[in-house]
Coordinates of C-alpha atoms and ligand atoms in Angstrom, one line a residue:
X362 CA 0.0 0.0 0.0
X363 CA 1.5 3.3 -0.7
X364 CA 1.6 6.6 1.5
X365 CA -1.5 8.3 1.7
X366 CA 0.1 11.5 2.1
X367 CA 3.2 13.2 3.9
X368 CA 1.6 12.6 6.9
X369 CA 1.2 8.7 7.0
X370 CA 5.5 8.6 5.4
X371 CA 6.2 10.8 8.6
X372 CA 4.9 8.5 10.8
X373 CA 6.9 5.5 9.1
X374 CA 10.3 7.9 9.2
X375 CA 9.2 8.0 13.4
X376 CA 8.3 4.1 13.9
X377 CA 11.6 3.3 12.0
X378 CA 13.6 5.9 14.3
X379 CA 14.9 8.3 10.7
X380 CA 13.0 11.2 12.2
X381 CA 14.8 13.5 14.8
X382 CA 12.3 16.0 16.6
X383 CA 14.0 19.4 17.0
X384 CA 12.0 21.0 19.9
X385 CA 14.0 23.8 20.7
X386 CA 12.7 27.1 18.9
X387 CA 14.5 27.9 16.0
X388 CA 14.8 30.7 13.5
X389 CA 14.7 30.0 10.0
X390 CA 16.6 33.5 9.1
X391 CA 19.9 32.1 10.4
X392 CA 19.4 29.0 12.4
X393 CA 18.1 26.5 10.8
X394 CA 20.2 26.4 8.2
X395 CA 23.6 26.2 10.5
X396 CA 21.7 23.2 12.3
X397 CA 20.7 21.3 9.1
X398 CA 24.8 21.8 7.8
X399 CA 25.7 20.2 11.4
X400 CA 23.4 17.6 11.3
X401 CA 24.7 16.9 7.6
X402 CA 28.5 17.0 8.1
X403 CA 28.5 15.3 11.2
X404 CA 26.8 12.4 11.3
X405 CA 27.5 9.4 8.4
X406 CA 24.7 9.3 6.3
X407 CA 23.6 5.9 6.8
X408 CA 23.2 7.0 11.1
X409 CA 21.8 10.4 9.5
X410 CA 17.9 11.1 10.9
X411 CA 15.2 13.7 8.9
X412 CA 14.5 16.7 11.1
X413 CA 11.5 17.9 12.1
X414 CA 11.8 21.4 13.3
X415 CA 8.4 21.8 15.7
X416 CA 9.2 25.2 16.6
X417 CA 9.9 27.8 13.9
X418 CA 10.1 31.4 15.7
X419 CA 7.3 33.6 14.3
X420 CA 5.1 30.5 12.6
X421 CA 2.8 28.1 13.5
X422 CA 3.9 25.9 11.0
X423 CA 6.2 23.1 11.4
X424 CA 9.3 22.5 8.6
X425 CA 11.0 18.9 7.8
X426 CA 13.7 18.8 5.8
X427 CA 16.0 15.5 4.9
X428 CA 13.0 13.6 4.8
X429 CA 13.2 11.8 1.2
X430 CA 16.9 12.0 0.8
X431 CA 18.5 12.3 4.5
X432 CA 20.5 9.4 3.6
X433 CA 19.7 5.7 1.1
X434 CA 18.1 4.1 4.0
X435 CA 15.5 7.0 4.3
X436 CA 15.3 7.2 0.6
X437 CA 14.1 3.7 0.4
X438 CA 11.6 4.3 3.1
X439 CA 9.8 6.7 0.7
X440 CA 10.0 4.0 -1.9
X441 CA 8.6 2.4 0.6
X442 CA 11.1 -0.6 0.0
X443 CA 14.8 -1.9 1.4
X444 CA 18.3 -0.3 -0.2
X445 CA 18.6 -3.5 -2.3
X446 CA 15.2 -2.5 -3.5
X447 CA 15.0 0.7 -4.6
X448 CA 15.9 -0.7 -8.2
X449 CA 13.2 -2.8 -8.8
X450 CA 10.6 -0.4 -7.0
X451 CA 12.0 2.3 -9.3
X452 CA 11.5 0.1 -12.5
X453 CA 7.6 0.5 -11.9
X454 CA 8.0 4.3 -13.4
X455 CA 8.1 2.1 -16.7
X456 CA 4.4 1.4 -16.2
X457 CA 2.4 4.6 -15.5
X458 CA -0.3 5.0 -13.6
X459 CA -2.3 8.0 -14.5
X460 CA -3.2 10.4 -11.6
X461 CA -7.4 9.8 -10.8
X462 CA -9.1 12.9 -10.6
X463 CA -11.4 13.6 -7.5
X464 CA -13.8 16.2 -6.5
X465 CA -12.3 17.5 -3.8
X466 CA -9.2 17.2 -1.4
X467 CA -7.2 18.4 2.2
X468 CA -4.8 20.2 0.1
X469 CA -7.7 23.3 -0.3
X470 CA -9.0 22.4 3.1
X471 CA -7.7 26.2 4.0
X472 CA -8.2 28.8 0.9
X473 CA -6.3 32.4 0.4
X474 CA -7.9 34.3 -2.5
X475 CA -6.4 37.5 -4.2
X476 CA -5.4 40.0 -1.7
X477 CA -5.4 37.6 1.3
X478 CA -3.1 35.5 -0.6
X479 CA 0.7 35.8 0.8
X480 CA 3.1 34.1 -0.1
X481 CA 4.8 35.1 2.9
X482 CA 2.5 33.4 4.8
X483 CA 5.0 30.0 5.2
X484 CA 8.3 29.4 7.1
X485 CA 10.8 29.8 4.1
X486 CA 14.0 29.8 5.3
X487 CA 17.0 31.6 4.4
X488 CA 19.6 29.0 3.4
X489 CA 23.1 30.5 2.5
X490 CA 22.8 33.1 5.3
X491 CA 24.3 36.7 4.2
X492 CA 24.5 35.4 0.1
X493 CA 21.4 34.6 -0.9
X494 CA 19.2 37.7 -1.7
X495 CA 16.4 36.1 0.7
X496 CA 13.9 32.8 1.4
X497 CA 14.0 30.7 -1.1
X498 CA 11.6 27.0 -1.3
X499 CA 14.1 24.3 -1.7
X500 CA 11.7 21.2 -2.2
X501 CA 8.3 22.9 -4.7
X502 CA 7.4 20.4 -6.9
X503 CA 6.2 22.8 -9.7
X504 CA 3.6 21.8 -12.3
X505 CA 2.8 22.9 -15.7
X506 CA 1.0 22.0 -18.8
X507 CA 2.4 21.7 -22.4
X508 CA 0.0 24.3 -24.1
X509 CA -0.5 22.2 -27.5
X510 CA -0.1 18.8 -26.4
X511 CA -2.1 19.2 -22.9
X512 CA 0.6 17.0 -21.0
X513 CA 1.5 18.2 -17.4
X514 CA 5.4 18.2 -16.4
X515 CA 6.2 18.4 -12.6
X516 CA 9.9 19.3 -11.9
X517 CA 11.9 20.6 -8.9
X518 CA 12.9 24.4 -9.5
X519 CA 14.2 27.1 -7.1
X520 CA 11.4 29.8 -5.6
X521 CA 12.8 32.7 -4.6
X522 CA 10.2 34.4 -2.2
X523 CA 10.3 38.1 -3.2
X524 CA 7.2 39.8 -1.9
X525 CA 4.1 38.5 -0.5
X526 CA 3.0 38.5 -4.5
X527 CA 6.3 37.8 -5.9
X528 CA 8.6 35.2 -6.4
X529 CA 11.5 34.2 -8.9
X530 CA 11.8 30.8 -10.5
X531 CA 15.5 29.3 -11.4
X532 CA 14.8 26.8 -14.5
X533 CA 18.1 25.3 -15.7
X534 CA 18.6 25.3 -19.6
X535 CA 16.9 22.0 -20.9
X536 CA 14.5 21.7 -17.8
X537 CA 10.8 20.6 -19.4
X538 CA 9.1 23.9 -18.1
X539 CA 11.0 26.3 -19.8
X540 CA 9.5 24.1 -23.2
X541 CA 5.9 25.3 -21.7
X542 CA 6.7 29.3 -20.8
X543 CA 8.9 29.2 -24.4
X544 CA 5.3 27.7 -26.3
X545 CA 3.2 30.1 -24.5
X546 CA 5.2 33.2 -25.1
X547 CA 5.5 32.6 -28.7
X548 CA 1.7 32.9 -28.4
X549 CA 1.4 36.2 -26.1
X550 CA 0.5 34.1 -23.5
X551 CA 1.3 33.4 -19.5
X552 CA 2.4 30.5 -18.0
X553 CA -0.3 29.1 -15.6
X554 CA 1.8 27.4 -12.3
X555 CA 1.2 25.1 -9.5
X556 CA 3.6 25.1 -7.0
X557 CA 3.3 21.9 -4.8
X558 CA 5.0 21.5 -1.3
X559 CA 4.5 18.7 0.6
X560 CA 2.7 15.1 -0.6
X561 CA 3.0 11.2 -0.5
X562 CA 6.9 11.2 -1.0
X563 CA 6.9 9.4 -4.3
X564 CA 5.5 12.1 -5.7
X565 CA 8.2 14.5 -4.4
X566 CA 11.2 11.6 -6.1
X567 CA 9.9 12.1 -9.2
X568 CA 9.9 15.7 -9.4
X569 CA 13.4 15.9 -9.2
X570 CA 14.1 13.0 -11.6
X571 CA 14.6 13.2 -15.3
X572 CA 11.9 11.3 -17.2
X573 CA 12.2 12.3 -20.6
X574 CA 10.2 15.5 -22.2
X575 CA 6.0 14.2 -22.5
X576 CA 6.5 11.7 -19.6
X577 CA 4.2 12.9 -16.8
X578 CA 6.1 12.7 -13.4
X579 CA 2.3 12.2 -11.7
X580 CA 1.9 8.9 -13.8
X581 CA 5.6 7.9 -13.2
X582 CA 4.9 8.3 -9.5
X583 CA 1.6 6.3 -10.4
X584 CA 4.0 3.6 -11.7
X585 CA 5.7 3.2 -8.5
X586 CA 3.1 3.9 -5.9
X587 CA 1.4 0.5 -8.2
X588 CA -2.0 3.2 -7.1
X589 CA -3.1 6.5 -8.9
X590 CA -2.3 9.3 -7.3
X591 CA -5.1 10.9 -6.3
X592 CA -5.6 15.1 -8.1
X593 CA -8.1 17.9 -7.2
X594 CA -8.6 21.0 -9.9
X595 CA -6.9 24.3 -9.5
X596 CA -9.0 27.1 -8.0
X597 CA -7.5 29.4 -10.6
X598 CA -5.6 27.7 -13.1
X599 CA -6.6 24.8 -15.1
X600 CA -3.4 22.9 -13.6
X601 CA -4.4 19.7 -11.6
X602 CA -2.8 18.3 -8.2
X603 CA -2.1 15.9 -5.5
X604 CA -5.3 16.0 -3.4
X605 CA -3.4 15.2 -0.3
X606 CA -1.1 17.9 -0.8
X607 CA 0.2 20.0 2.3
X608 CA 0.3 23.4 0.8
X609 CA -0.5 24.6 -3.0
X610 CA 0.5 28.0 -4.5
X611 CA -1.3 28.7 -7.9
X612 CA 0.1 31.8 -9.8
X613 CA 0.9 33.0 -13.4
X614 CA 4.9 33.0 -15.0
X615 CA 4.1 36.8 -16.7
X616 CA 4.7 36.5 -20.5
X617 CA 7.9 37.7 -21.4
X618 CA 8.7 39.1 -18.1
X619 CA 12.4 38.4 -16.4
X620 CA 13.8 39.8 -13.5
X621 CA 16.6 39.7 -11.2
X622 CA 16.7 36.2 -8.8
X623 CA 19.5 34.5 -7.3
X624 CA 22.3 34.5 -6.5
X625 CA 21.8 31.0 -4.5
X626 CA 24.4 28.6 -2.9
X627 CA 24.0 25.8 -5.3
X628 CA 24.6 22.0 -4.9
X629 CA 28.0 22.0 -6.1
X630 CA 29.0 23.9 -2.7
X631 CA 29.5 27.4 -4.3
X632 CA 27.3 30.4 -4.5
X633 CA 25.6 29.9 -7.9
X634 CA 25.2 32.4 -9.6
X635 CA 21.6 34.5 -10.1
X636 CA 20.2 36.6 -13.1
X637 CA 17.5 37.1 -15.3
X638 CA 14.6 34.8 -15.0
X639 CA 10.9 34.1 -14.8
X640 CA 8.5 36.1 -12.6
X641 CA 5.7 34.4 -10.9
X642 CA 3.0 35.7 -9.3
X643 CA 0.3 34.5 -6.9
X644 CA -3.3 34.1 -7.4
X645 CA -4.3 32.0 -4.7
X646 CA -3.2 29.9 -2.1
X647 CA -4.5 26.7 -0.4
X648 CA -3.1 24.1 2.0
X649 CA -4.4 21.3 4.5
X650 CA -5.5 22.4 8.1
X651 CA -2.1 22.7 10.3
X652 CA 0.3 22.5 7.1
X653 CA 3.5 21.0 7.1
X654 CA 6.0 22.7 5.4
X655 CA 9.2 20.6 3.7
X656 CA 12.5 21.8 2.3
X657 CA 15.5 20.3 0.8
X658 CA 18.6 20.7 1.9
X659 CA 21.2 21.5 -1.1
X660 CA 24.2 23.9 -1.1
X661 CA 27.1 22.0 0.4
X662 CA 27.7 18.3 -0.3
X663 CA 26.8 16.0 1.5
X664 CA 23.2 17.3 1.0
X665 CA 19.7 15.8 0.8
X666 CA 20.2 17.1 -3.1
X667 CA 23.5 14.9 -3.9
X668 CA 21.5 11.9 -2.2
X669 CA 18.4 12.4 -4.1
X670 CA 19.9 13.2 -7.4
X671 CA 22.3 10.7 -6.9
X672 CA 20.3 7.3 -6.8
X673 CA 17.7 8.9 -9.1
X674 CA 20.6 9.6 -11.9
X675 CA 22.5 6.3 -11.2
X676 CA 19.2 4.4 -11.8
X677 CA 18.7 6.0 -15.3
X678 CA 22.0 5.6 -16.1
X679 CA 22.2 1.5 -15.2
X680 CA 19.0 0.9 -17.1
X681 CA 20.5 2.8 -20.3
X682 CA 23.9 0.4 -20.1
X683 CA 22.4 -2.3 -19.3
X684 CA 19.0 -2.5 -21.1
X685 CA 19.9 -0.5 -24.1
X686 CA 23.6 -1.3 -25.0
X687 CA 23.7 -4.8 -23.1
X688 CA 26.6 -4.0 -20.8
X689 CA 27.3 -6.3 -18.2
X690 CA 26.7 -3.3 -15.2
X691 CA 27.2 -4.4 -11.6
X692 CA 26.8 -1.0 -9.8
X693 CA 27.0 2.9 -11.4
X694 CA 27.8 5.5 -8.2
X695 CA 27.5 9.3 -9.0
X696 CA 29.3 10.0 -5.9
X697 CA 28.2 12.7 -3.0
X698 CA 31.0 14.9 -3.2
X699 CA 30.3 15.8 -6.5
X700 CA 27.2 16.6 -5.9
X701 CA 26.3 13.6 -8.0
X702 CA 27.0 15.4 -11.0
X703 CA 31.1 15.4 -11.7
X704 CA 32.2 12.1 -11.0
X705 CA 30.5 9.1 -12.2
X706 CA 31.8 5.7 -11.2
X707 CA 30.7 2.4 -13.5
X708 CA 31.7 -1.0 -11.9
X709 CA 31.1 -3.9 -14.8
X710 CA 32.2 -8.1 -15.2
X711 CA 34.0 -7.2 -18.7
X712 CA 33.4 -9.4 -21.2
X713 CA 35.8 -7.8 -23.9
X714 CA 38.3 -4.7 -24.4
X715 CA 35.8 -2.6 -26.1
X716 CA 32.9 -2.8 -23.0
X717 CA 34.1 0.1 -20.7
X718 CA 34.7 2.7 -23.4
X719 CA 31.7 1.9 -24.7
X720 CA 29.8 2.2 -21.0
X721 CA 31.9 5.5 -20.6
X722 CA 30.6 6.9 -23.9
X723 CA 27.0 5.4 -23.5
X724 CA 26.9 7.3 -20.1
X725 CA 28.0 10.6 -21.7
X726 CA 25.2 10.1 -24.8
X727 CA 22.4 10.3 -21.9
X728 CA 20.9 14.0 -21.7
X729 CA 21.7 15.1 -18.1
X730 CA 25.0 16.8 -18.0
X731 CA 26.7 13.9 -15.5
X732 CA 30.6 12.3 -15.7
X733 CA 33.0 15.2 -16.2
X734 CA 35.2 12.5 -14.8
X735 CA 33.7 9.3 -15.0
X736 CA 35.9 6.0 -14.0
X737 CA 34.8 2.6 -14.9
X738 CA 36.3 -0.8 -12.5
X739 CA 35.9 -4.1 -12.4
X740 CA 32.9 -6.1 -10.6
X741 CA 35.7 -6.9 -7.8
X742 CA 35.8 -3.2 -6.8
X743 CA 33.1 -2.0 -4.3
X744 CA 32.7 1.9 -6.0
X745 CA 31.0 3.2 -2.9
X746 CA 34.4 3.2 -1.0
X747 CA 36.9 5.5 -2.4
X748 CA 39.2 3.4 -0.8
X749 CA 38.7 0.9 -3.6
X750 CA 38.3 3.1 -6.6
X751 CA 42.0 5.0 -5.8
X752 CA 43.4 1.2 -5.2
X753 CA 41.7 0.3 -9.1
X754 CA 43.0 3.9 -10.3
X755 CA 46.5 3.3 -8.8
X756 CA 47.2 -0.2 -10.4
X757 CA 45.1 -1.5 -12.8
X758 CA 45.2 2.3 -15.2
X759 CA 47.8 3.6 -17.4
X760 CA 47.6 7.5 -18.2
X761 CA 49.2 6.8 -22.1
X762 CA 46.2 3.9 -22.7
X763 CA 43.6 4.1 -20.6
X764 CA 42.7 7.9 -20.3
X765 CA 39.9 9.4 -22.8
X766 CA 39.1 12.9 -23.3
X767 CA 36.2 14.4 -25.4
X768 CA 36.1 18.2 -26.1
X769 CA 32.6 20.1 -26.6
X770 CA 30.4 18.4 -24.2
X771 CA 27.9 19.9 -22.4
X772 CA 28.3 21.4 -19.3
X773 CA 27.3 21.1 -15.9
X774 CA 26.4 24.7 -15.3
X775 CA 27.0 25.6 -11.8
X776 CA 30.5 23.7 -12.3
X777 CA 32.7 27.7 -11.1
X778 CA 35.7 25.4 -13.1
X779 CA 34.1 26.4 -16.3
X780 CA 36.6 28.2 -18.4
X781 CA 36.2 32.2 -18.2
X782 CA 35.7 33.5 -21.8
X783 CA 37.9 37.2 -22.4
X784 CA 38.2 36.9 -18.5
X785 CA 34.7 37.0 -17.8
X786 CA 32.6 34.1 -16.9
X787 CA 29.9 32.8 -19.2
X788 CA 26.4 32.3 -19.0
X789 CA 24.7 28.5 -18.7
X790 CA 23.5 28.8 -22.2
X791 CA 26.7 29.7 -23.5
X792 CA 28.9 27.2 -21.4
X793 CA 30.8 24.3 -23.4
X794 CA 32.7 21.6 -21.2
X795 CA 35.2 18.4 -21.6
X796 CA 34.7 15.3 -20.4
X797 CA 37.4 12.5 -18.7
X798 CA 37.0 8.9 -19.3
X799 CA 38.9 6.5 -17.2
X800 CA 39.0 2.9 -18.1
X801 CA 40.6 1.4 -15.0
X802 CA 40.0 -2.1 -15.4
X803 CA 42.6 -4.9 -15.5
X804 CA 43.5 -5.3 -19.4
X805 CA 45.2 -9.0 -18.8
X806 CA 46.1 -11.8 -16.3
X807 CA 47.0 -10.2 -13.1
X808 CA 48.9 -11.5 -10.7
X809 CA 47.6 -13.1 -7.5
X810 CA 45.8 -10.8 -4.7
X811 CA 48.6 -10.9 -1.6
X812 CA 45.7 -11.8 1.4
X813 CA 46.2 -14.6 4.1
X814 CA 44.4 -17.6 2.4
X815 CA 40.1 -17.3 2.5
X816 CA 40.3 -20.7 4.9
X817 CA 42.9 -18.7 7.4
X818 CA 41.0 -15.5 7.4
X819 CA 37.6 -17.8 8.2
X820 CA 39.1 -19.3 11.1
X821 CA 40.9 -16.2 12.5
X822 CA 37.1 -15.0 12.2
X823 CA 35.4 -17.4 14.1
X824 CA 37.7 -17.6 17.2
X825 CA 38.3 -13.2 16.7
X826 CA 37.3 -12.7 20.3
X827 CA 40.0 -15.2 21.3
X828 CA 42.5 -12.5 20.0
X829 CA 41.4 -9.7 22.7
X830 CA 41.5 -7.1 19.3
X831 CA 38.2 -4.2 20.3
X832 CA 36.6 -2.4 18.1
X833 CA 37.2 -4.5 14.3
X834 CA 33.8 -5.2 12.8
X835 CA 34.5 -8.4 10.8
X836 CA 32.9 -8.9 7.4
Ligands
FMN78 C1 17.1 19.9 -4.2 C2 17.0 20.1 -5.7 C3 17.0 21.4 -6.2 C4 16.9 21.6 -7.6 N1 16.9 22.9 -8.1 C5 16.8 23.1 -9.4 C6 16.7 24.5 -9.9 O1 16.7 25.4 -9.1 N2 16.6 24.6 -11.2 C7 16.6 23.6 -12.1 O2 16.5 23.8 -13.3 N3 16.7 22.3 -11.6 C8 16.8 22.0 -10.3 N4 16.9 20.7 -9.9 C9 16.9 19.6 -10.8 C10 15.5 19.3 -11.4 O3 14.6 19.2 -10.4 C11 15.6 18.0 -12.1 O4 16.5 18.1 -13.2 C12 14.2 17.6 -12.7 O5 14.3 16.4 -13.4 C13 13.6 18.7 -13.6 O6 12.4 18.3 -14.1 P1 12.1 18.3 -15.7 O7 13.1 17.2 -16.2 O8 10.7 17.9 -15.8 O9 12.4 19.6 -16.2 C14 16.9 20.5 -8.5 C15 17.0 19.2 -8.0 C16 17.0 19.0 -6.6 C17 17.1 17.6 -6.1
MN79 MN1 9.7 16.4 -17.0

C-alpha cells in the first residue's frame, strides 16, 4: 500500500527511528540552516535522521527537511522498500499509472484568495545566510502543462520568495518547463503554475528525476506507488494536483517578463550564480488544516540534493547500459562529493576490451549533464568506498592507454571550473565543457591478490574474540 500523504510517510520515518524532533525554537533567518549543515556534516549518512523542526520562531507551522533524501536508507523508506530494492521499485515508473481525478481534497481544506493571498504566509527559510538575496523554497514540486499537447510536467525548481506576490523561478537550460513558458510566449500568453510542497513522498522523487520530455512525473509516481495518485482542480488555473497535498500556490509566469533572482548557494558547494529569470505571481493559495512545510537541503555536499539526485541519476544511467547497450553493469555510483554530478563511477564483469569505453561513452550520450570524470572498475571493486576506486586507479590504469578525453560536451552549469571567456565568466546557455574517461580495469592476467588464504582468514574469524583485538567489525 503506498503513502497516503506526507503525513502517514512521517509516521513510518518516526516508527523506524529516521525522524529526529528538533523541539528547541529555531529561527529559520539564520538558524536552521547552520543546524541542518551540522546535522549533515557530522553524522555518516547511513546513522543520518530527517529533522523535524516543531518550533519555527514567528510561525505556526512546522518544517521537515532531509526527509526523502536524508541518507539511502531514508530514501528507500519513501519508496517504501529496502536499499537493495530501490531498483526494482524504481522500474515501476516504466508502467504509468495515471493520476485519478477527484472532486475535492485536504490540500484546499484552507483557501487564500487574491489579496489575502501571501506568499509570505509559510516558514521559508534563508539557506546560504548573508548570500542569498532572501527565502527561497528548496523542495516545490512545480507543475505545468504543455500548451499544444495538454501533458503536465512536474519538476523541482528554485522559488525565490520576493514579496508576498512575488517570487522568482530558477529553470536550468533543458529543464521541461522552460519548453511550456517558451510555447506560451511565442503565443502572447502566461504561463499558468502550480507550485506543490508537501505530498505522498513518491511524488516528491519524481519531481526531481529526469523522465524524458511528455512523460508525466504524476503517472511515473503512479507507476511506482502500483495506485493512482489521487488530483483535485486548481482554484485558478486549469493545472491539476495531489489532493493530499500540504500546501499549493497557484500563480501565473508573466509573459515575457524576467527579473533579477539568485544569486543561491547551489549544490556543487558554491554560491551559484543569479540573473534574469521568470517572474511568478500568486493568485491564490491553499493548504491542508495545520500544514506542514518541507525543504530540501542543497548547497554543500553532502546534501539531501546529492542523495536524491544521486540514486535517481544512477538508476537511469544503469538501465540505459544495461537495457539499451547490453553491458554487463554491476553498480554505477554518482558520488556525494560531487554533488552527483562530476564524477561518475561504473563497476562492470567485462566481457571484452571494447565494454568500458563503450559504457563511458553510452553514459555521456544520456541528456543530463553527469561524468565530467567518469571512471569505470571491475565487478571486484566495491565503488561506494573511495578506498577501492583509488586502489583500481592506482594499479590497474595507465595515463598513455587508458585515459579518454572528449572536447565540446555539455556542461554542468553551476560547475565555477568552467573556463572564463575574455576573463569573464559565461552564462549557462553559453557554457561548453570536456569530459574525462577513465578505463581502469585490468586489461590482462594479473597476478595473485597478496591476502592470508580465505580458509585462514575464516578461522581467524570465528575464534576473533580469542585475540582480545576491540573495536574490528569483521565482514
Ligand atoms: C534539491 C534540488 C533542487 C533543484 N533545483 C533546481 C533548480 O533550481 N533549477 C533547475 O532547473 N533544476 C533544479 N533541480 C533539478 C531538477 O529538479 C531535475 O532536473 C528535474 O528532473 C527537472 O524536471 P524536468 O526534467 O521535468 O524539467 C533541483 C533538484 C534537486 C534535487
Ligand atoms: Mn519532466
Amino acid at each position: 500500500m503506498a503513502y497516503r500523504d506526507l503525513r502517514e510517510y512521517l509516521k513510518r520515518l518516526e516508527v523506524k527511528g529516521l525522524l529526529c524532533h528538533v523541539q528547541a525554537e529555531v529561527d529559520k533567518d539564520w538558524e536552521l540552516s547552520a543546524v541542518c549543515r551540522h546535522t549533515f556534516r557530522s553524522i555518516p549518512q547511513e546513522r543520518r535522521p530527517a529533522l523535524m523542526f516543531d518550533k519555527i520562531k514567528g510561525s505556526t507551522i512546522p518544517l521537515v527537511v532531509g526527509i526523502l533524501g536524508g541518507s539511502r536508507e531514508i530514501y528507500a523508506t519513501a519508496l517504501d522498500t529496502t536499499i537493495d530494492g530501490i531498483w526494482d521499485v524504481w522500474e515501476r515508473s516504466k508502467t504509468p499509472i495515471a493520476p485519478r481525478i477527484v472532486e475535492s481534497g485536504p490540500c484546499q481544506e484552507v483557501v487564500y484568495m487574491g489579496e489575502d493571498a501571501d506568499l509570505e504566509m509559510f516558514p521559508t527559510p534563508i539557506w546560504t545566510v548573508g548570500q542569498d538575496p532572501g527565502p527561497y523554497h528548496t523542495s516545490p514540486f512545480v507543475i505545468t502543462r504543455d500548451p499544444e499537447t495538454g501533458v503536465p510536467n512536474m519538476g523541482t525548481y528554485r522559488v525565490q520568495v520576493k514579496t508576498a506576490k512575488r517570487a522568482g523561478i530558477m529553470i536550468g537550460p533543458n529543464r521541461h518547463m522552460n519548453f511550456h513558458i517558451d510555447k506560451n510566449e511565442a503565443a502572447g500568453k502566461d504561463t499558468e503554475v502550480a507550485i506543490v510542497l508537501g505530498t505522498d513522498p513518491v511524488v516528491g522523487l519524481t519531481s526531481v528525476s529526469p523522465f524524458p520530455y511528455g512523460v508525466d512525473e504524476l503517472s511515473a509516481a503512479g507507476g511506482i506507488r502500483g495506485e493512482a495518485v489521487d488530483v483535485v482542480k486548481c482554484k485558478t488555473v486549469d493545472l491539476l494536483v495531489p489532493a493530499t497535498a500540504e500546501i499549493v500556490i497557484e500563480g501565473k509566469i508573466r509573459c515575457g517578463v524576467r527579473e533579477a533572482e539568485g544569486p543561491f548557494g547551489e549544490y556543487a558547494g558554491y554560491m551559484g550564480t543569479g540573473g534574469n529569470n521568470p517572474l511568478f505571481e500568486v493568485t491564490c493559495i491553499t493548504h491542508r488544516k495545520d500544514p506542514i512545510y518541507q525543504a530540501f537541503l542543497s548547497q554543500m555536499p553532502p546534501s539531501e540534493s546529492s542523495c536524491i539526485k544521486s540514486l535517481g541519476r544512477e538508476m537511469e544511467i544503469r538501465r540505459h547500459l544495461r537495457n539499451h547497450l547490453a553491458l554487463p553493469i554491476r553498480d554505477v555510483h554518482l558520488t556525494e562529493s560531487s554533488g552527483a554530478a562530476g564524477r561518475l563511477i561504473i563497476s562492470l564483469k567485462k566481457q571484452n576490451r571494447f565494454q568500458p569505453l563503450k559504457a563511458i561513452l553510452g553514459a555521456w550520450s544520456l541528456g543530463f549533464a553527469i561524468g565530467k570524470t567518469t571512471i569505470v572498475v571491475d565487478d571486484d571493486i566495491d565503488i561506494r568506498d573511495s578506498f577501492w576506486v583509488e586502489w583500481a586507479l592506482a594499479f590497474r590504469m595507465q595515463p598513455a592507454e587508458d585515459i579518454h578525453i572528449q572536447k565540446n560536451t555539455d556542461p554542468i552549469t553551476l560547475d565555477p571550473s568552467q573556463p572564463l571567456r575574455d576573463g569573464k565568466s559565461v552564462s549557462p546557455y553559453q557554457q561548453v565543457s570536456s569530459r574525462v574517461g577513465i578505463d581502469a580495469t585490468r586489461k590482462h592476467p594479473y597476478p595473485a591478490l597478496a591476502v592470508p588464504p580465505t580458509k585462514d582468514l575464516n578461522k581467524v574469524a570465528e575464534q576473533w574474540e580469542h585475540y582480545g583485538i576491540k573495536g574490528v567489525k569483521l565482514p
